Structures are given as C-alpha cells and as structure tokens.
PDB file of C-alpha atoms in Angstrom:
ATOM      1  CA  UNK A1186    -176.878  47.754 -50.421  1.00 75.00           C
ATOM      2  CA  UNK A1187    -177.479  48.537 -54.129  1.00 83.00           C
ATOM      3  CA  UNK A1188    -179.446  45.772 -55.752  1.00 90.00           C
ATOM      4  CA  UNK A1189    -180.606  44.967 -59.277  1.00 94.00           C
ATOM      5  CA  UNK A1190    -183.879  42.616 -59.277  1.00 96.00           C
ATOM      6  CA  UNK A1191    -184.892  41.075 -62.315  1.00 98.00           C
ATOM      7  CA  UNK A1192    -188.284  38.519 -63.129  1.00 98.00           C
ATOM      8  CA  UNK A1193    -186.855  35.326 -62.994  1.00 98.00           C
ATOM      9  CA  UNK A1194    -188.347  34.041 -66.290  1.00 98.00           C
ATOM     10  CA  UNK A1195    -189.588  35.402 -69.947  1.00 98.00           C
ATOM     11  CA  UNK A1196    -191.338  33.183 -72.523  1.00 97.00           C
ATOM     12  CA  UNK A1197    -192.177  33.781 -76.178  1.00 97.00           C
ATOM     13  CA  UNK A1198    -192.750  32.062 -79.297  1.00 98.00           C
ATOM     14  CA  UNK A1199    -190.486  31.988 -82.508  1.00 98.00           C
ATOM     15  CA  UNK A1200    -190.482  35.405 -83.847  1.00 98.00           C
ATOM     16  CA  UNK A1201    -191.897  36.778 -80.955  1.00 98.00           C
ATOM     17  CA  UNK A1202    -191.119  40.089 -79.380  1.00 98.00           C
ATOM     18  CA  UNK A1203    -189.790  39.827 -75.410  1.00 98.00           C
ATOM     19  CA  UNK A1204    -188.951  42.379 -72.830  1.00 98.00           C
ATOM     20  CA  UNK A1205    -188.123  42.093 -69.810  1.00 97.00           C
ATOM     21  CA  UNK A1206    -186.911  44.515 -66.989  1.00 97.00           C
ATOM     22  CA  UNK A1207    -184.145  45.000 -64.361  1.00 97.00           C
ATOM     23  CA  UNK A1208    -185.037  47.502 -61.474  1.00 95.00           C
ATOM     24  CA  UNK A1209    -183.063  49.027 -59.156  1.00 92.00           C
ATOM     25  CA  UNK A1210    -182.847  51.093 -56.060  1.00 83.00           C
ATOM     26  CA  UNK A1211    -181.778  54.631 -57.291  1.00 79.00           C
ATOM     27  CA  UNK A1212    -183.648  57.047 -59.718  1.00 76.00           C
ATOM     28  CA  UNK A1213    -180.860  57.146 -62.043  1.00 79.00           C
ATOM     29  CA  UNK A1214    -180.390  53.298 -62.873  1.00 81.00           C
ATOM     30  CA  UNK A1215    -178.576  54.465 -66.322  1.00 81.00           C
ATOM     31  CA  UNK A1216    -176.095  57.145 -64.520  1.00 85.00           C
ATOM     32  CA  UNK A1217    -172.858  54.520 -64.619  1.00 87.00           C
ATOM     33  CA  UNK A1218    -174.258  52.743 -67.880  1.00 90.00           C
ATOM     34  CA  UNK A1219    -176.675  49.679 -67.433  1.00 95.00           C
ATOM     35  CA  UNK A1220    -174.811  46.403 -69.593  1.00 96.00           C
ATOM     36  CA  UNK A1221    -176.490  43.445 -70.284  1.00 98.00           C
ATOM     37  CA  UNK A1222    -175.241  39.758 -70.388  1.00 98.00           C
ATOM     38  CA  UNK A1223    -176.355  36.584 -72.744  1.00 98.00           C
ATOM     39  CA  UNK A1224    -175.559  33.279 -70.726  1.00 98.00           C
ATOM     40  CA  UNK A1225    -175.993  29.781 -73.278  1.00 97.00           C
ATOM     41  CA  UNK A1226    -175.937  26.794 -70.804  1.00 94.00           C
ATOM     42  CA  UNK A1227    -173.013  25.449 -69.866  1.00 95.00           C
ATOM     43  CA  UNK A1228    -170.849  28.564 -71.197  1.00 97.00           C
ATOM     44  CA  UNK A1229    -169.496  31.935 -70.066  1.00 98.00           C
ATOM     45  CA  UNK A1230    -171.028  34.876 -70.068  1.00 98.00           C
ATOM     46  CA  UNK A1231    -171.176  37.411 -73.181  1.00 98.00           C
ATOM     47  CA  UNK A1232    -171.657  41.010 -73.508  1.00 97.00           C
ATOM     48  CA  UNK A1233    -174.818  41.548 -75.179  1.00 97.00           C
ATOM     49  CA  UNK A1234    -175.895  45.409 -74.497  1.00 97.00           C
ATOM     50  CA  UNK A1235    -173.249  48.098 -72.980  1.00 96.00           C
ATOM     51  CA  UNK A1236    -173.343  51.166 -71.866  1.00 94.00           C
ATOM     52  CA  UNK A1237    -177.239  51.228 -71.749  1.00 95.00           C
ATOM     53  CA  UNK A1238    -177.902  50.412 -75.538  1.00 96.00           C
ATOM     54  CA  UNK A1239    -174.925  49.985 -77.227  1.00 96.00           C
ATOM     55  CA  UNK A1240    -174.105  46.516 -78.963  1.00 97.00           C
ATOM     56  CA  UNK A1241    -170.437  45.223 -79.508  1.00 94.00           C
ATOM     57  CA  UNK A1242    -169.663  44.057 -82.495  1.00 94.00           C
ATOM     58  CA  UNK A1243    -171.218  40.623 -83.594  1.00 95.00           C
ATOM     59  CA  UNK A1244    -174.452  41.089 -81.516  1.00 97.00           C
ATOM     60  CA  UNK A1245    -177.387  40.942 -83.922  1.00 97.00           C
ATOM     61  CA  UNK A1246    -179.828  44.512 -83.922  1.00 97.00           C
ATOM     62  CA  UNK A1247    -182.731  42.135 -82.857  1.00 97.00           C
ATOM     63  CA  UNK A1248    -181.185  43.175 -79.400  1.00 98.00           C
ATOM     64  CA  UNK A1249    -182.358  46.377 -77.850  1.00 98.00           C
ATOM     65  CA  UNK A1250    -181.494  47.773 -74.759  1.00 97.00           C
ATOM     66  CA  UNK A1251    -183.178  50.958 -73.135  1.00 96.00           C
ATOM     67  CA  UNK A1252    -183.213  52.885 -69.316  1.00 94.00           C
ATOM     68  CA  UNK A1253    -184.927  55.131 -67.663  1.00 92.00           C
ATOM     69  CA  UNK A1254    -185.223  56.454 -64.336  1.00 90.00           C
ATOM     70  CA  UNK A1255    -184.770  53.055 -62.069  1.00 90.00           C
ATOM     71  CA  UNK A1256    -185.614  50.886 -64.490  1.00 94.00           C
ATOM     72  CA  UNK A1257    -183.793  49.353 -67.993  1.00 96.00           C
ATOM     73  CA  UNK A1258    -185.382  46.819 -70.126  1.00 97.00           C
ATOM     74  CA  UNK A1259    -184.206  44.280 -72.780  1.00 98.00           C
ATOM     75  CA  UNK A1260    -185.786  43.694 -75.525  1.00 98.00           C
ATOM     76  CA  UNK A1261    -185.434  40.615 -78.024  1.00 98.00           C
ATOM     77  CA  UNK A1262    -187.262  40.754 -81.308  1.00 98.00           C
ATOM     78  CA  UNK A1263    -187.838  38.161 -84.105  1.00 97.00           C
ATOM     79  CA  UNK A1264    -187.220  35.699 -81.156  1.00 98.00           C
ATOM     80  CA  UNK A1265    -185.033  32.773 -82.163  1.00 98.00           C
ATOM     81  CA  UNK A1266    -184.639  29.282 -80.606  1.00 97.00           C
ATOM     82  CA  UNK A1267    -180.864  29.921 -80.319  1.00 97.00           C
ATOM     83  CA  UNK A1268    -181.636  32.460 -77.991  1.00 98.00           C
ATOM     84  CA  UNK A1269    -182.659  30.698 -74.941  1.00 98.00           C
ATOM     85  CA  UNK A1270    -180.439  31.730 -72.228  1.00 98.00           C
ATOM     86  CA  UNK A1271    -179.915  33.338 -68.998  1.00 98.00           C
ATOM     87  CA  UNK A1272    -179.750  37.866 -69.578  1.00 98.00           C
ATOM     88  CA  UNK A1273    -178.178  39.396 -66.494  1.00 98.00           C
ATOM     89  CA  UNK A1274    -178.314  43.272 -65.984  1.00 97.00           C
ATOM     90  CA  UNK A1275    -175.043  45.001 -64.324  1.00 96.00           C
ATOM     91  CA  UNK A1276    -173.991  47.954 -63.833  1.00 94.00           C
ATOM     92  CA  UNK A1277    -172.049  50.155 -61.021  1.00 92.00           C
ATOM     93  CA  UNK A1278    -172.238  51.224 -57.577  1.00 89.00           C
ATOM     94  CA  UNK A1279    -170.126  53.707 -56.350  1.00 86.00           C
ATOM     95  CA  UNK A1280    -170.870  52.804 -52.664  1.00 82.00           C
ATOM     96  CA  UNK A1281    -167.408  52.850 -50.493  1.00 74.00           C
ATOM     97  CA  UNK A1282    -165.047  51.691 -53.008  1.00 78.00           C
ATOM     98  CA  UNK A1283    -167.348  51.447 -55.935  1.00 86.00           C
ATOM     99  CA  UNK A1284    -168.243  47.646 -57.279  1.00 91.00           C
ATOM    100  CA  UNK A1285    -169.881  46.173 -59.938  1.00 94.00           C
ATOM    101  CA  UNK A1286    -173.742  44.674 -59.331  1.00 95.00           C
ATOM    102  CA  UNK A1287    -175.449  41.662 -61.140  1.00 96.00           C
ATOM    103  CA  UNK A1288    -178.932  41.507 -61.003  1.00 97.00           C
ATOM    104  CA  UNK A1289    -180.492  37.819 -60.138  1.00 97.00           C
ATOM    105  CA  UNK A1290    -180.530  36.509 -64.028  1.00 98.00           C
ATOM    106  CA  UNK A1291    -184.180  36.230 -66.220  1.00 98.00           C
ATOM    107  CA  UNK A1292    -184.045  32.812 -68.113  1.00 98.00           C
ATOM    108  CA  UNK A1293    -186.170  33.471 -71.472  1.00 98.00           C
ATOM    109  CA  UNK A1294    -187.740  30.180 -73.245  1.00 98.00           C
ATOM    110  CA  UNK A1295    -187.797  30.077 -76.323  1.00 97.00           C
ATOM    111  CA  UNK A1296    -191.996  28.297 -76.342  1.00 95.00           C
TER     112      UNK A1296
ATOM    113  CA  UNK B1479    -157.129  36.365 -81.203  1.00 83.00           C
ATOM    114  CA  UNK B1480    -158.240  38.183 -77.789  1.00 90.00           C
ATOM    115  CA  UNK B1481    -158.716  35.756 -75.235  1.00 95.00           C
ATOM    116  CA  UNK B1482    -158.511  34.415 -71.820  1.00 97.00           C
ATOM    117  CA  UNK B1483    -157.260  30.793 -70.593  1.00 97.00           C
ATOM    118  CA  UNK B1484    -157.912  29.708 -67.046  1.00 98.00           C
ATOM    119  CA  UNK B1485    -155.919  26.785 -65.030  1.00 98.00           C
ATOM    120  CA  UNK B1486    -157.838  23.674 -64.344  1.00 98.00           C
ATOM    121  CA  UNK B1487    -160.418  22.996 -62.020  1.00 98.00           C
ATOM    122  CA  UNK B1488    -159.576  22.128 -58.287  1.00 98.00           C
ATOM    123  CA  UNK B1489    -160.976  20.291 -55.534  1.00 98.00           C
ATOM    124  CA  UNK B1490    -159.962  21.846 -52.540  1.00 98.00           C
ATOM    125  CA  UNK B1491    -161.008  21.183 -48.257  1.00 98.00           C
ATOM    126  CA  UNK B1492    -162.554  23.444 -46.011  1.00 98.00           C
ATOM    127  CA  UNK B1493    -160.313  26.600 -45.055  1.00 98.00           C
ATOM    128  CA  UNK B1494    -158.132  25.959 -47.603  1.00 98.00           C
ATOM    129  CA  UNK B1495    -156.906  28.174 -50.523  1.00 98.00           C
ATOM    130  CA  UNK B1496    -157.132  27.644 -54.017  1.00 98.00           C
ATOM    131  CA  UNK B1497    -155.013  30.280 -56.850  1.00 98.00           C
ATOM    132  CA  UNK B1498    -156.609  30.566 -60.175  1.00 98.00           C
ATOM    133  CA  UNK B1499    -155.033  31.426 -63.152  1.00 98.00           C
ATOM    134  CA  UNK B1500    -155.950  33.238 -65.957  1.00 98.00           C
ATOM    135  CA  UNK B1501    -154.024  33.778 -69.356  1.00 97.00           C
ATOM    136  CA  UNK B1502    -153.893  36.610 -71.652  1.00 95.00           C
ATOM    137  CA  UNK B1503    -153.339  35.954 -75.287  1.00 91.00           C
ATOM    138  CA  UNK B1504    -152.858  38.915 -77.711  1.00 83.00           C
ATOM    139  CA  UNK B1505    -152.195  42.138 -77.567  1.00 75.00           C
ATOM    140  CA  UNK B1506    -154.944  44.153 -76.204  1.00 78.00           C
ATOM    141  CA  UNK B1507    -154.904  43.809 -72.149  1.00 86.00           C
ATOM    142  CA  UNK B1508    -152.529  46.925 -71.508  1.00 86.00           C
ATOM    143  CA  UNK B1509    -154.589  49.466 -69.299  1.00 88.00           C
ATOM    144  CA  UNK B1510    -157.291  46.887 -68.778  1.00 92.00           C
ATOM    145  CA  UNK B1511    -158.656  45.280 -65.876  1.00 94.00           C
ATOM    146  CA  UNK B1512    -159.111  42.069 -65.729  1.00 96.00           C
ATOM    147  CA  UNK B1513    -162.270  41.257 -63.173  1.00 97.00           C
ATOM    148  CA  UNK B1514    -163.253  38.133 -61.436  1.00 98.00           C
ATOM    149  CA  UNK B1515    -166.373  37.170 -60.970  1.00 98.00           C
ATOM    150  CA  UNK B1516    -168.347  33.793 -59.815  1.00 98.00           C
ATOM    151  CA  UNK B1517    -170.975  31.704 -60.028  1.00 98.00           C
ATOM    152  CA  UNK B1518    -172.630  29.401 -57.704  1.00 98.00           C
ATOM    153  CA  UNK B1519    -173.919  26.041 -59.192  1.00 97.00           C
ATOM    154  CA  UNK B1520    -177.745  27.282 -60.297  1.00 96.00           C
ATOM    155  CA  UNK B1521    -176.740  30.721 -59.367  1.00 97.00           C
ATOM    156  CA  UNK B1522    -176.306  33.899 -60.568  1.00 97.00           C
ATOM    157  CA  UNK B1523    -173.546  36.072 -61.053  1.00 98.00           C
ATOM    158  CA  UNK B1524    -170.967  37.577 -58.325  1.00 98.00           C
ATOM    159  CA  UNK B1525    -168.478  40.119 -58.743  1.00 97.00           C
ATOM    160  CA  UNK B1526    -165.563  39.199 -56.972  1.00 98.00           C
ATOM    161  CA  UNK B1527    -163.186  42.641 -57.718  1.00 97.00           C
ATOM    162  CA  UNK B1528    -160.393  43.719 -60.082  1.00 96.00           C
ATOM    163  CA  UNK B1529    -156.940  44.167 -61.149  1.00 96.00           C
ATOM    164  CA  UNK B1530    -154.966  46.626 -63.177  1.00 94.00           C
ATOM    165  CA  UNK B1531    -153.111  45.877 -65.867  1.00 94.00           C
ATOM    166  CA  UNK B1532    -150.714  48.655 -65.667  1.00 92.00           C
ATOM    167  CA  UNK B1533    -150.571  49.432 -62.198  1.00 93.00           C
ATOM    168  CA  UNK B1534    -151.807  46.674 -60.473  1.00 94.00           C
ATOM    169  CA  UNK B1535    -153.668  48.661 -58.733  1.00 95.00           C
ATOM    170  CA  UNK B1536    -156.885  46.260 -57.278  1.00 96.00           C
ATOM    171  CA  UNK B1537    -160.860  46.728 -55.896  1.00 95.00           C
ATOM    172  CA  UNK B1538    -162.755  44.233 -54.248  1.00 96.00           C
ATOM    173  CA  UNK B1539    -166.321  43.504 -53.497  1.00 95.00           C
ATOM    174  CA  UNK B1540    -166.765  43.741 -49.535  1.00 93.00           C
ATOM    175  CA  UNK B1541    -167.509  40.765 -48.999  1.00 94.00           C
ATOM    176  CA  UNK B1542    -164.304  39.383 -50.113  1.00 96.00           C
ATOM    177  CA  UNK B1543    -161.949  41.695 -48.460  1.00 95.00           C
ATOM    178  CA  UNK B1544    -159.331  40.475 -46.805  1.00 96.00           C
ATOM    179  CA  UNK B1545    -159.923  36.952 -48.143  1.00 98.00           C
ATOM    180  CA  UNK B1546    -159.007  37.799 -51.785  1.00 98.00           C
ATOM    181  CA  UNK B1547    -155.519  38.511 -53.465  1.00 98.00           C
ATOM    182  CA  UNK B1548    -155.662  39.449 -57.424  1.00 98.00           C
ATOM    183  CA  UNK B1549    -152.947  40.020 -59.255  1.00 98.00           C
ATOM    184  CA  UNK B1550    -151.037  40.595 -62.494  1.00 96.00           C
ATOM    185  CA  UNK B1551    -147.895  39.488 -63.797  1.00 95.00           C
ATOM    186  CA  UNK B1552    -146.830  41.440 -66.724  1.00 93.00           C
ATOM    187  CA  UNK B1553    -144.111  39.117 -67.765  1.00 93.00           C
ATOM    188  CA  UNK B1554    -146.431  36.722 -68.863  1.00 94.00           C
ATOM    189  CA  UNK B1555    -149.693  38.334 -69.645  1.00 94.00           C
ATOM    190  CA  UNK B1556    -151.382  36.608 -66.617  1.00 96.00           C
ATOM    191  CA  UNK B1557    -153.742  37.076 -63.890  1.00 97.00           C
ATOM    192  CA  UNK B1558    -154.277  35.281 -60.837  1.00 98.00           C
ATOM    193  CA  UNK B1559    -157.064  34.945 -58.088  1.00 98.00           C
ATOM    194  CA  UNK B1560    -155.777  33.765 -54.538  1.00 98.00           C
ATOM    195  CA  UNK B1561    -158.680  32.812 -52.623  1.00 98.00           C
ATOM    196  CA  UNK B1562    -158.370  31.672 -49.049  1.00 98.00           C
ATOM    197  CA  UNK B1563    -160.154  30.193 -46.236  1.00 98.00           C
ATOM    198  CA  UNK B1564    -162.329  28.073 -48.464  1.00 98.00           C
ATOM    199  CA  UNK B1565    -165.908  27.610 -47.389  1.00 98.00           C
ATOM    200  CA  UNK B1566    -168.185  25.462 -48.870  1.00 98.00           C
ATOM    201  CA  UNK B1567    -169.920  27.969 -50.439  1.00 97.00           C
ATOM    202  CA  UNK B1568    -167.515  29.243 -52.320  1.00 98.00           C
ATOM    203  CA  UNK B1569    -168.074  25.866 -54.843  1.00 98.00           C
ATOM    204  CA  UNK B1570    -168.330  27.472 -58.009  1.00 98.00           C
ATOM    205  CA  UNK B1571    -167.282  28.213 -60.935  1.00 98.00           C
ATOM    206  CA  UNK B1572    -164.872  31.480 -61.370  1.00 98.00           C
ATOM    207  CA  UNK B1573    -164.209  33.490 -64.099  1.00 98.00           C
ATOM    208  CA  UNK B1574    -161.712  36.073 -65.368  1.00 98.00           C
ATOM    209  CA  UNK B1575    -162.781  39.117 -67.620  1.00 98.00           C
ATOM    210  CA  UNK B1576    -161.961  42.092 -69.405  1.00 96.00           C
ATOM    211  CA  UNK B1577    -163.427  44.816 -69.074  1.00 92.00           C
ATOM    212  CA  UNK B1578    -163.882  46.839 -72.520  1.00 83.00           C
ATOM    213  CA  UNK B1579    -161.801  50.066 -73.498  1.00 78.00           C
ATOM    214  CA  UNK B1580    -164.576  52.579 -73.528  1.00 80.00           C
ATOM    215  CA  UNK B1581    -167.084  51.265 -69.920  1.00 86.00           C
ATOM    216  CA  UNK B1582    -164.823  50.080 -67.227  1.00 80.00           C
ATOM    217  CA  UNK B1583    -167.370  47.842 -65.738  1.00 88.00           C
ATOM    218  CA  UNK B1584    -168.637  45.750 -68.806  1.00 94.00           C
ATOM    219  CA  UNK B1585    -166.669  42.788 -69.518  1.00 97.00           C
ATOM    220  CA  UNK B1586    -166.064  41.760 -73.596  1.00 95.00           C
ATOM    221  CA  UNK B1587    -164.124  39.299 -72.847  1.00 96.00           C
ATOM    222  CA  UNK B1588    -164.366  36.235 -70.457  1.00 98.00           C
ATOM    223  CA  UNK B1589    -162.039  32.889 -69.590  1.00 98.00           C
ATOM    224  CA  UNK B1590    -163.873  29.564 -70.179  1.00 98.00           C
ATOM    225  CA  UNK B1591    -164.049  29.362 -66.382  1.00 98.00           C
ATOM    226  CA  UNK B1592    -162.545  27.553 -63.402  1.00 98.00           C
ATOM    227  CA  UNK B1593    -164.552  25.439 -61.219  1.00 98.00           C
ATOM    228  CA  UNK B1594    -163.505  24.874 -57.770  1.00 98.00           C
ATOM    229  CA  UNK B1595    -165.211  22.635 -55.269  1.00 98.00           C
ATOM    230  CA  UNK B1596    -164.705  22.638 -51.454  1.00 98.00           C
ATOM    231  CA  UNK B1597    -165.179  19.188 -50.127  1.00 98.00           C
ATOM    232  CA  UNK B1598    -163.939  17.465 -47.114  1.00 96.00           C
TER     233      UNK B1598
END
C-alpha cells in the first residue's frame, strides 16, 4: 500500500520562510507528478502546486514546490497570516487499477 | 464561471444509501473527470474514485468497490455519487472535483462539499 506521510505541523513567523516535506514509499516520488493542496478552515480544498512545481493561475510565486527521489517539499516564503491552513501532498499510484493518494495533511501556523 | 454545485447535506441510518449530486456550470467539463473524494470530521483527505465525462468510463479506490456507483449525466452537466451500505464512518463531508486538462490526477476545481452523517 503506497503511502504519503507528512509532519503533522509547521510554524513560522510573519515573513518567515517554511518547508515542509511529504515522503513516500518509492524512489521516484515525482514519476506521476507530486500536487499540492491549500485547505482554509471550513472550505474546500485548492490546488496550490501541480505537477511537482507548477502553480495554476492565481497562486502567488511565494509558493514553491520541489521533488526528488522519495521525497517533495513545499515551501512558503514571505509567510503571511492568511496562509494558515492545512497543505496535503497527492499524487498517483498505479497499483491494480491505479488511484490517487493523499498524504495525512501538515497544518502550518502562522506564530 | 467554472464551477461545481453539490445537493444538500443528508442525514442518513446505518446501511443505508445516500446519492450525492454534483453540478457542472460552464463549459469546460468535456473529457474531464470529475473525482470524489472525502473527508472525515478532523481528518484528512480520501480519494473515493472517478468518472468520465465522455465515456463514463469510472475507477475506484479499493476500498470502495462494490459499494460505490459514480456517474455522469451529460444532459445536464451532472455528476452523482451513490454510496451504499452506510457505516458510521463514512460521516463526512464529500466532495466532487475536476481534475485539470494537462495532470489527470490534480483537481482545479472542487464543489463546496456535501456532508453526510450516519446516525441511528
């Protein structure tokens, strides 16, 4: 069973720089494309980082996404209070069928 | 405006079923698919599987096999989730999404989300 693990929680102060990881059990974690996820309380989800480092349209440059080997990262500079929030890491395992994996969530605090 | 509306949330009992809805508005969900995917209260996130847009062709996660039914009715620009034999820990909050044109598992656009309880 593929499985993404993320640290449950990343803190930084306004302006800040903050990374944080997503690991997972192949050597290849960027193969399929790692994508990342920004989760505000109390709304849905929103695409933040595909394809390992690409941003869609709207999503500020102070978000950085990177892989390699097993691992991808996040990073979040000029840290804002705005973004508090749950990140999730995804991606895909093409296991029987093939399905998409979340990793457990990292909720950053804005200190 | 690209977006997704889902039905109303729903209380439903043990072993149940519950069908969620999800609307398409606009015109850019033609060879899409449109992914479900849930959340526990405090949780994280679960893929539940996908549909087609064109062919209707569908994938789910193993663990929902078999208790899962996702379609898409191109008449109406809709998708649905059919979920049966409710547990009670399948509480939660579900969501539709799309997935973008160019990675077919990222998701650019989501539904507000459903939230169904399972309560006797």
């Amino acid at each position: 069973q593929f499985v993404l693990t993320q640290p449950p929680s990343a803190s930084g102060t306004p302006g800040q720089r903050v990374t944080f990881s997503c690991s997972g059990s192949t050597s290849d974690l960027g193969r399929y494309g790692v994508n990342w996820y920004q989760q505000l309380p109390g709304t849905a989800p929103r695409l933040l980082i595909y394809r390992n480092n690409e941003r869609p349209s709207g999503v500020p440059d102070r978000f950085t996404g990177s892989t390699s080997g097993s691992s991808a990262s996040l990073a979040i500079s000029g840290l804002q209070s705005e973004d508090e929030a749950y990140y999730y890491c995804a991606t895909w395992d093409d296991d029987l069928d093939g399905h998409v994996v979340f990793g457990g969530g990292t909720k950053v605090s804005v200190l | 405006q690209v977006q997704l509306v889902q039905s109303g949330a729903a209380v439903k009992k043990p072993g149940a079923s519950v069908k969620v809805s999800c609307q398409a508005a606009g015109n850019a969900f033609s060879d899409h698919y449109i992914n479900w995917v849930r959340q526990a209260p405090g949780q994280g996130l679960e893929w539940i599987g996908w549909v087609h847009t064109d062919s209707g062709d569908t994938n789910y996660a193993q663990k929902f096999q078999g208790r899962v039914t996702l379609t898409w009715d191109t008449s109406i620009s809709a998708a649905y989730m059919d979920l049966s034999s409710l547990k009670f820990d399948d509480s939660a909050i579900y969501y539709c999404a799309r997935n973008t044109p160019l990675v077919l598992h990222a998701f650019d656009v989501w539904g507000q989300g459903t939230m169904v309880t399972v309560s006797s």
